[in-house]
XYZ file of C-alpha atoms in Angstrom:
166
model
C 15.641 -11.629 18.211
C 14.552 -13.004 14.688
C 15.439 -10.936 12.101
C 12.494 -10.524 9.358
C 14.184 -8.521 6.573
C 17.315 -7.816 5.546
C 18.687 -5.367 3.338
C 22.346 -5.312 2.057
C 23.507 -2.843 -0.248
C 20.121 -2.405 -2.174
C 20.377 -0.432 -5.370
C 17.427 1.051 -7.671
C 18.547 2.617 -10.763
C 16.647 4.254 -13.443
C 17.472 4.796 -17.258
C 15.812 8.148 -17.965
C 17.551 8.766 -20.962
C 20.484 8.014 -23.558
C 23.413 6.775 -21.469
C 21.422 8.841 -18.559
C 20.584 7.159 -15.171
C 18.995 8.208 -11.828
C 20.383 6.390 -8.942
C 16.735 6.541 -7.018
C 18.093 4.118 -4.317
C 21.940 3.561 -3.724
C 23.380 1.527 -0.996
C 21.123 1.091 1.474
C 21.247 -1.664 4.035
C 19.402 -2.152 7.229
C 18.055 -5.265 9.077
C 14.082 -5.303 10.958
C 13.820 -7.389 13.501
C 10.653 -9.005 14.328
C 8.562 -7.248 16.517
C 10.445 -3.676 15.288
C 8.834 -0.903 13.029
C 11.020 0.807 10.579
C 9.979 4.187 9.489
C 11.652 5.496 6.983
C 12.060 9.410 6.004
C 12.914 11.845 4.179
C 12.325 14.601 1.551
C 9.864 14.417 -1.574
C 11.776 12.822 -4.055
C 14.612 10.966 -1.904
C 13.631 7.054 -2.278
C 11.697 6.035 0.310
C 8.349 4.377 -1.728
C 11.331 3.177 -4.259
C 13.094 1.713 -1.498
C 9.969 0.231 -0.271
C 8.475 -1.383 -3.671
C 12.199 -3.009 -4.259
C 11.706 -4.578 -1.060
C 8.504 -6.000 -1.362
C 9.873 -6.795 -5.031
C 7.216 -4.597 -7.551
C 10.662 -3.414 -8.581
C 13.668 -6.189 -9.612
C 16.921 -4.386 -7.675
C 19.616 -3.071 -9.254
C 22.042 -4.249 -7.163
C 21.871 -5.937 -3.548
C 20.231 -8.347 -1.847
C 16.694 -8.665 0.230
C 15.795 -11.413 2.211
C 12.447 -11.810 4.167
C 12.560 -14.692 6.922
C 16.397 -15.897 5.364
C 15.099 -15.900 1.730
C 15.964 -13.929 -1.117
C 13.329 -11.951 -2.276
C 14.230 -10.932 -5.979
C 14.965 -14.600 -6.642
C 12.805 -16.435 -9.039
C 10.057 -18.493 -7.170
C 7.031 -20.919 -8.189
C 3.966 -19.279 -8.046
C 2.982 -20.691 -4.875
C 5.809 -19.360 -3.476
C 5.333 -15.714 -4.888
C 1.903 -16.037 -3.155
C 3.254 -16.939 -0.052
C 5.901 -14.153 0.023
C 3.055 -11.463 -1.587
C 0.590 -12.820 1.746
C 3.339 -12.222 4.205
C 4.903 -8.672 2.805
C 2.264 -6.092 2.053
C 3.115 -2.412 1.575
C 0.775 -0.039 3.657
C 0.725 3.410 1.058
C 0.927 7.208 1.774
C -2.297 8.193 0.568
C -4.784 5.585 2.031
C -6.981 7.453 -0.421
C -5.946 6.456 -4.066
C -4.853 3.076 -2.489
C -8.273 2.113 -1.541
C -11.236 1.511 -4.077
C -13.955 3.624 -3.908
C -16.984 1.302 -5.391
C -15.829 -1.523 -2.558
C -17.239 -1.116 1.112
C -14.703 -1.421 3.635
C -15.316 -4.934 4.272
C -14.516 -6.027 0.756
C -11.051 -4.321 0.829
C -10.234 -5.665 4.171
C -11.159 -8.666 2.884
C -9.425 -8.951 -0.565
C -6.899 -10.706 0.789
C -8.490 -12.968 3.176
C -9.914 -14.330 -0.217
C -7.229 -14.405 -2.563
C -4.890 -16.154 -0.295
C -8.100 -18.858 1.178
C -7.452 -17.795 4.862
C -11.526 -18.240 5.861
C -13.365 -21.306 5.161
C -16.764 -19.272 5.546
C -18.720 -16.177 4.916
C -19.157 -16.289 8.619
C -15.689 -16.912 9.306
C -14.380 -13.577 7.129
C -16.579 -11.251 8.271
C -15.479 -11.838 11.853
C -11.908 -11.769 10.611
C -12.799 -8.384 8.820
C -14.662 -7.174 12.440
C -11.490 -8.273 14.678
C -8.980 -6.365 11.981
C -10.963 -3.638 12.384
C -10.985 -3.347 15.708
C -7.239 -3.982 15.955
C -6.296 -0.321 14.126
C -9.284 1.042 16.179
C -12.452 0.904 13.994
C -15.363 -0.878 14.778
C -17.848 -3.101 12.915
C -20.216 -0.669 12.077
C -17.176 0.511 9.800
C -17.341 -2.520 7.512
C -20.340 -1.111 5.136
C -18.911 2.013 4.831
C -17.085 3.488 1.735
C -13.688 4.677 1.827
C -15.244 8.226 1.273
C -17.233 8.298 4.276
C -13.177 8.356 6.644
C -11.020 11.007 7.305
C -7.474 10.569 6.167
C -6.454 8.424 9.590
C -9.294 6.321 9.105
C -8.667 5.790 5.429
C -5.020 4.419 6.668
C -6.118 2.636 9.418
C -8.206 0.824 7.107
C -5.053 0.303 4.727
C -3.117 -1.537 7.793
C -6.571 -3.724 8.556
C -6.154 -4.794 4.860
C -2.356 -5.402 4.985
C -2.922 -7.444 7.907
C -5.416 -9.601 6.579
């Protein structure tokens, strides 16, 4: 099997204070393979969304290394590079809620990326990529001109994952 990220002694530290630091994320290392889901857990407070935003590099590590498909992710890259790596690692977020915008229809947040990253040639051609996403986390198309208020919590991730893997 492929392996699609590795982590090797990632570090996250935070200066809180004079001299002060909180070690939010110290050590870890684990490998995904592709095909595999990672979850991981623990209590309020422990690292896991710090862990996760190092990762996908919103954070510069402390210490460590990350690569995603052999490539380091904290090192500097052109900006069509960043793009390509920001297109390929998306981070799904705990409360599909405050993650999605309320004044967009579903569509339009499904879709965000689709357009920033020029993956349909056509109006035509994103809306059906919008209709098949949603149908892959088990939504429909009637979904698509619906707000993010109108889902219950599930739906309001599920929609979060369509827009990751857009």
């Amino acid at each position: 099997m492929n392996k699609l990220v590795e982590v090797k002694n990632l570090k996250q530290y935070f200066k809180v204070g004079k001299g002060q630091v909180v070690k939010a994320v110290d050590d870890v290392t684990f490998d995904i393979y592709k095909g595999e889901t990672l979850g991981l857990v623990g209590e309020s407070g422990c690292g896991k969304s710090t862990t996760g935003r190092t990762i996908i590099g919103l954070y510069e590590a402390t210490g460590g290394e990350v690569l995603f498909n052999g490539l380091s992710v904290h090192r500097k890259k052109s900006a069509k590079e960043a793009k390509e790596l920001k297109r390929k690692m998306q981070m799904i977020f705990q409360d599909p809620y405050a993650s999605l915008n309320p004044r967009m229809t579903v569509a339009d947040i499904i879709a965000e990326g689709i357009d920033i990253h020029g993956l349909a040639s056509s109006k035509e051609e994103r809306m059906n990529r919008v209709y098949e996403l949603l149908e892959t986390v088990g939504l429909n198309r009637e979904h698509a001109n619906r707000y993010p208020h109108e889902f219950s919590g599930g739906q309001r991730q599920r929609i979060g994952i369509a827009r990751a893997c857009g």
